[in-house]
Amino acid sequence: SLFLESLALFNTGIEGAIPDLSNLQALEVFKVENCDLAGDGYMSLYDVPTLKVLGIAGNTELTGSLEGIGKLTKLEELYLGETQIGGTLPEEMGNLVNLWVVKSPETGFTGPIPGSFGGMTSLKELNFKENALNGPLDEGLGGMTSLVNVDLSECGLTGALPESIGNWVNVEEVHLSENSLTGALPESIGNWAKVREVRLHENTLTGALPDSIGGWENVEEVHLYSNALTGALPDSINSWTKVEEVFLYKNTLTGAIPEAIGGWVMVEKVDMSENSFSKDSGLPTSIGMLTECEKLVFHQSGIGGTLPTEVGMMTKLETLDLSQNKKADTGGKGLKGEIPAEIGMLGGTLENLVLFDNSMEGLLPTELGMLEELEVLHLQKNSFTGNIPTEVGQ
């Protein structure tokens, strides 16, 4: 057994402590995920310099730490999730230049992520989701230039995002949500030309969205909701031609909704509720370009203007919620004018039409009767006149 190169016992019923395995000086692969192992016996493997894969995730009674792991200079894969392994992350991990994946969600790590992690230049996946880490992201982390997926959500991170994360030029998924990050988004994040998912929601980020985010030409999901972002949406976002979800609600965004959103030709869900957009302008006419959109929500967003006739071109729309756009603090009256007859063109899909608490007026269009899939129609607290069209009941 001293010449053993691979030991795989994952998804079996083995239990108890892992014995001292330091004599297995030829071992390259150790995978025992999802068993019932306990204790910190796996740490003896830190003295096996040939080890390339250490997979011990899913053993909820495993304890111990990563102190000494820096000796595994050939290590390529590290899987620790759903264990009790913890303590601070050691500086020596920066020596693991061959490591390309670290997956350690729901473990017990504490303290900051050392800047020395930037030395892991081969690292493609970094996941410490739901740990008790803290402190700001170190400038040194920009050295992880091979990163493709990073998930540090729900980790207790604080402080501003460093400019150096713009060096993650290969990154495709950035999940830093549900932390306590502050400050403005750095211009350098526009270098994420390959990024598909940006999830920075539920932080305390401030400042305007940088023009550079127009560089996210492959982005599919942008989740920046529940922050304190300000300023106008930059016109550069018209480059998001592959985006499917844009969630910017619960911020303090201002200015007019730009015509640039017409570039979101693949978008399915847009929610910009609870912002402070201009009371003097409404949805742009380019909204008609969003022909794949199923959900459009600008509830309590402060918009004004009229509902453009181009909304009738959004023939996959299921929910249109532009409610409660009156704002006493700004004097905003919300939407005005009539419901356009073109709303009837959404008869095959529209289920929820929610326009209450605005300043809309005029007669209700008979085309409301064409909305065959309609389940919710809320138009209260407006200034409509005339009768309910008989077509609504047919």
XYZ file of C-alpha atoms in Angstrom:
394
model
C 0.000 0.000 0.000
C 3.004 2.324 0.332
C 2.911 2.652 -3.462
C -0.805 3.564 -3.530
C -1.455 6.443 -5.924
C -5.223 6.869 -5.737
C -7.659 6.209 -2.890
C -11.356 6.809 -3.638
C -14.046 5.870 -1.116
C -16.523 8.704 -1.705
C -20.269 8.142 -1.275
C -19.751 5.028 0.842
C -20.706 4.271 4.422
C -17.215 4.404 5.920
C -17.016 6.188 9.246
C -14.762 7.087 12.124
C -11.352 8.728 12.144
C -8.978 8.910 9.192
C -5.747 7.141 10.194
C -2.262 8.554 9.750
C -1.597 8.318 6.013
C 1.697 10.184 5.867
C 3.559 7.017 4.801
C 1.683 6.960 1.484
C 4.420 8.950 -0.226
C 3.198 8.114 -3.735
C -0.444 9.120 -3.149
C -1.842 11.604 -5.670
C -5.600 11.339 -5.177
C -7.528 11.096 -1.891
C -11.320 11.328 -2.294
C -13.642 10.387 0.557
C -16.491 12.874 0.074
C -19.949 12.310 1.551
C -19.102 9.656 4.130
C -19.289 9.701 7.931
C -15.668 10.444 8.735
C -14.648 12.515 11.758
C -11.665 14.209 13.339
C -8.609 15.801 11.734
C -6.651 12.738 10.570
C -6.647 14.007 6.996
C -4.052 16.594 8.062
C -1.416 13.820 7.971
C -1.731 14.068 4.192
C -0.061 17.498 4.326
C 3.175 15.460 4.580
C 2.510 13.644 1.304
C 4.222 15.888 -1.280
C 2.821 14.002 -4.274
C -0.824 14.759 -3.431
C -2.777 16.461 -6.220
C -6.407 15.984 -5.186
C -7.789 16.251 -1.643
C -11.545 15.678 -1.505
C -13.086 15.405 1.949
C -16.282 17.460 1.549
C -19.587 16.333 2.978
C -18.141 14.738 6.141
C -19.882 16.909 8.680
C -17.815 15.728 11.667
C -14.404 16.502 10.208
C -12.473 19.162 12.128
C -8.978 20.615 11.932
C -7.493 23.391 9.803
C -5.365 24.164 6.761
C -2.193 24.912 8.714
C 0.608 23.078 6.935
C -1.162 22.693 3.607
C 1.424 24.936 1.955
C 3.732 21.908 1.739
C 1.464 20.363 -0.913
C 3.036 22.251 -3.797
C 1.602 19.810 -6.369
C -1.968 20.168 -5.100
C -4.469 20.913 -7.880
C -7.910 20.331 -6.348
C -9.203 20.976 -2.811
C -12.753 20.102 -1.724
C -13.695 20.831 1.904
C -17.353 21.924 1.853
C -19.895 21.034 4.532
C -17.370 20.089 7.199
C -16.269 21.704 10.463
C -12.790 22.439 9.134
C -11.946 26.032 9.968
C -9.651 28.547 11.555
C -7.943 31.325 9.653
C -6.850 30.878 6.073
C -3.062 30.500 6.095
C -0.742 32.767 4.098
C 1.093 29.659 2.867
C -1.767 28.794 0.529
C -0.363 31.407 -1.802
C 2.449 28.938 -2.537
C 0.050 26.490 -4.175
C 0.722 27.644 -7.718
C -0.779 24.488 -9.275
C -4.076 24.701 -7.397
C -6.962 25.341 -9.778
C -10.034 24.701 -7.633
C -10.830 25.460 -3.964
C -14.408 24.606 -2.980
C -15.123 25.118 0.692
C -18.693 26.343 1.190
C -20.371 26.032 4.579
C -17.214 25.415 6.583
C -15.776 27.202 9.617
C -13.138 29.560 8.245
C -12.699 32.958 9.862
C -10.732 36.141 9.343
C -9.660 37.822 6.107
C -8.636 36.190 2.854
C -4.847 36.692 2.720
C -3.471 38.795 -0.104
C -1.006 35.969 -0.681
C -3.848 34.093 -2.410
C -2.872 36.201 -5.391
C 0.037 33.813 -5.794
C -2.367 31.063 -6.848
C -2.093 32.076 -10.473
C -3.614 28.822 -11.766
C -6.763 29.104 -9.631
C -9.969 28.944 -11.675
C -12.576 28.383 -8.974
C -12.662 29.906 -5.484
C -15.669 29.152 -3.266
C -15.904 30.027 0.416
C -19.640 30.706 0.409
C -21.245 30.864 3.868
C -18.108 31.055 5.944
C -17.409 33.537 8.748
C -14.691 35.434 6.902
C -14.368 39.156 7.418
C -12.383 42.207 6.441
C -11.914 43.757 3.012
C -10.698 42.014 -0.108
C -6.941 42.545 -0.341
C -5.400 44.224 -3.403
C -3.190 41.153 -3.725
C -6.174 39.037 -4.763
C -5.949 40.617 -8.184
C -3.105 38.186 -8.845
C -5.601 35.361 -9.357
C -5.752 36.156 -13.049
C -7.009 32.702 -14.095
C -10.192 32.916 -12.010
C -13.334 31.804 -13.818
C -15.766 31.360 -10.903
C -15.600 33.124 -7.545
C -18.234 32.721 -4.822
C -17.622 34.627 -1.596
C -21.278 35.317 -0.833
C -22.532 35.384 2.757
C -19.002 35.661 4.142
C -19.114 38.852 6.217
C -16.767 40.729 3.887
C -16.430 44.481 4.457
C -14.778 47.495 2.850
C -14.465 48.618 -0.737
C -13.772 46.406 -3.723
C -10.123 46.860 -4.779
C -9.233 48.074 -8.264
C -7.091 44.973 -8.687
C -10.113 42.689 -9.171
C -10.233 44.132 -12.670
C -7.330 41.755 -13.333
C -9.787 38.842 -13.219
C -10.035 39.077 -16.999
C -11.151 35.443 -17.412
C -13.890 35.540 -14.810
C -17.356 34.316 -15.814
C -19.199 34.259 -12.470
C -18.694 36.748 -9.633
C -20.830 36.106 -6.556
C -20.101 38.518 -3.695
C -23.665 38.995 -2.487
C -24.990 39.255 1.072
C -21.867 40.792 2.563
C -21.179 44.269 3.970
C -19.165 45.636 1.063
C -19.073 49.427 0.785
C -17.830 52.133 -1.559
C -18.137 52.561 -5.291
C -17.742 49.889 -7.929
C -14.243 50.269 -9.391
C -13.904 51.227 -13.059
C -11.634 48.226 -13.536
C -14.522 45.748 -13.398
C -15.236 46.743 -16.968
C -12.340 44.408 -17.820
C -14.560 41.410 -17.086
C -15.264 40.887 -20.791
C -16.183 37.207 -20.304
C -18.419 37.633 -17.268
C -21.852 35.987 -17.430
C -23.111 36.449 -13.862
C -22.503 39.444 -11.594
C -24.157 39.070 -8.202
C -23.296 41.856 -5.781
C -26.749 42.245 -4.270
C -27.465 42.892 -0.594
C -24.363 44.908 0.227
C -23.956 48.632 0.938
C -22.308 49.654 -2.315
C -22.553 53.356 -3.168
C -21.793 55.706 -6.049
C -22.755 55.551 -9.698
C -22.501 52.576 -11.992
C -19.263 53.101 -13.946
C -19.429 53.539 -17.716
C -16.933 50.702 -17.996
C -19.612 48.070 -17.305
C -20.436 48.363 -20.966
C -17.511 45.969 -21.291
C -19.701 43.143 -19.984
C -20.739 42.151 -23.491
C -21.377 38.512 -22.501
C -23.252 39.171 -19.272
C -26.481 37.220 -18.701
C -27.364 38.121 -15.092
C -26.791 41.437 -13.314
C -27.951 41.391 -9.696
C -27.089 44.658 -7.926
C -30.276 45.069 -5.933
C -30.473 46.134 -2.279
C -27.476 48.449 -2.264
C -27.162 52.248 -2.080
C -26.159 52.916 -5.691
C -26.810 56.413 -7.040
C -26.598 58.329 -10.290
C -27.961 57.633 -13.748
C -27.765 54.413 -15.708
C -24.892 54.744 -18.197
C -25.638 54.532 -21.907
C -22.886 51.916 -22.227
C -25.299 49.238 -20.977
C -26.713 48.979 -24.485
C -23.883 46.472 -25.084
C -25.591 43.909 -22.828
C -27.152 42.152 -25.799
C -27.076 38.739 -24.074
C -28.432 39.817 -20.698
C -31.435 37.854 -19.392
C -31.925 39.303 -15.897
C -31.311 42.848 -14.657
C -32.220 43.396 -11.008
C -31.378 46.893 -9.746
C -34.237 47.396 -7.307
C -33.843 48.961 -3.853
C -31.144 51.483 -4.734
C -31.238 55.255 -5.180
C -30.672 55.451 -8.923
C -31.642 58.741 -10.569
C -32.011 60.316 -13.995
C -34.012 59.113 -16.963
C -34.281 55.497 -18.049
C -31.980 55.576 -21.089
C -32.924 54.501 -24.593
C -29.862 52.249 -24.243
C -31.922 49.532 -22.555
C -33.282 48.769 -25.996
C -30.056 46.849 -26.503
C -31.240 44.182 -24.059
C -32.840 42.135 -26.811
C -32.584 38.837 -24.875
C -33.694 40.108 -21.479
C -36.447 38.159 -19.710
C -36.728 39.927 -16.345
C -36.122 43.585 -15.461
C -36.798 44.947 -11.983
C -35.793 48.504 -11.076
C -38.334 49.084 -8.319
C -37.749 51.400 -5.367
C -35.358 53.871 -6.961
C -35.508 57.634 -7.566
C -35.608 57.964 -11.342
C -36.610 61.247 -12.962
C -40.196 62.285 -12.359
C -40.167 64.047 -15.743
C -39.480 61.030 -17.926
C -40.797 57.515 -18.217
C -40.072 54.340 -20.080
C -38.190 55.004 -23.320
C -39.709 54.049 -26.659
C -36.870 51.546 -27.098
C -38.716 49.367 -24.588
C -40.365 47.817 -27.623
C -37.076 46.104 -28.443
C -37.408 43.869 -25.373
C -39.386 41.248 -27.225
C -38.196 38.391 -24.979
C -39.110 40.164 -21.741
C -41.567 38.377 -19.442
C -41.397 40.625 -16.384
C -40.969 44.420 -16.334
C -41.213 46.084 -12.922
C -40.699 49.766 -12.071
C -42.792 49.823 -8.889
C -42.071 52.857 -6.651
C -39.267 53.903 -8.981
C -40.269 57.546 -9.368
C -40.736 57.471 -13.152
C -43.197 59.778 -14.897
C -44.111 60.268 -18.529
C -46.594 58.219 -20.456
C -46.772 54.520 -21.138
C -45.257 54.249 -24.637
C -47.252 52.551 -27.357
C -44.186 50.399 -28.072
C -45.075 48.308 -25.021
C -47.380 46.450 -27.381
C -44.320 44.983 -29.092
C -43.340 43.097 -25.907
C -45.375 40.081 -26.903
C -43.939 37.711 -24.287
C -44.686 40.020 -21.369
C -46.444 38.333 -18.441
C -46.088 41.002 -15.725
C -46.092 44.782 -16.173
C -45.874 46.573 -12.823
C -45.443 50.355 -12.950
C -47.379 51.040 -9.760
C -46.963 53.621 -6.984
C -44.779 56.079 -8.844
C -46.207 59.134 -7.138
C -43.539 60.523 -4.803
C -44.420 63.207 -2.282
C -40.778 64.006 -1.522
C -40.038 64.988 -5.139
C -43.481 66.130 -6.200
C -43.534 63.372 -8.769
C -46.964 62.508 -10.130
C -46.005 59.165 -11.616
C -47.279 57.996 -14.969
C -49.723 60.235 -16.809
C -51.784 59.950 -19.948
C -53.889 57.066 -21.159
C -53.338 53.328 -21.292
C -52.423 52.861 -24.964
C -54.674 50.710 -27.131
C -51.565 48.721 -28.078
C -51.796 46.991 -24.678
C -54.221 44.624 -26.373
C -51.362 43.200 -28.438
C -50.220 41.415 -25.253
C -53.393 39.332 -25.136
C -51.644 35.998 -25.446
C -49.294 36.413 -22.464
C -50.054 39.297 -20.083
C -51.219 38.002 -16.687
C -50.542 40.955 -14.381
C -51.179 44.607 -15.299
C -50.439 46.729 -12.244
C -50.572 50.508 -12.740
C -52.169 51.754 -9.527
C -51.247 54.963 -7.682
C -50.158 57.074 -10.648
C -51.748 60.029 -12.470
C -53.070 58.220 -15.514
C -56.286 59.489 -17.054
C -58.739 59.154 -19.894
C -60.964 56.286 -20.893
C -59.992 52.693 -20.310
C -59.275 51.186 -23.719
C -61.608 48.524 -25.026
C -58.470 46.564 -25.943
C -58.221 45.494 -22.298
C -60.757 42.885 -23.294
C -58.156 41.307 -25.579
C -56.003 40.311 -22.602
C -57.206 36.724 -22.472
C -54.590 35.573 -19.945
C -55.110 38.467 -17.525
C -55.387 37.461 -13.864
C -54.589 40.721 -12.018
C -55.730 44.197 -13.107
C -54.941 46.924 -10.566
C -55.645 50.453 -11.789
C -56.828 52.151 -8.601
C -55.658 55.590 -7.458
C -55.522 57.106 -10.936
C -57.824 59.603 -12.704
C -59.541 57.436 -15.289
C -62.970 58.494 -16.539
C -65.880 56.854 -18.290
C -67.154 53.317 -17.929
C -65.538 49.950 -17.523
C -65.449 48.632 -21.090
C -67.894 45.789 -21.616
C -65.107 43.948 -23.442
C -63.354 43.390 -20.093
C -66.082 40.963 -19.071
C -66.121 39.002 -22.309
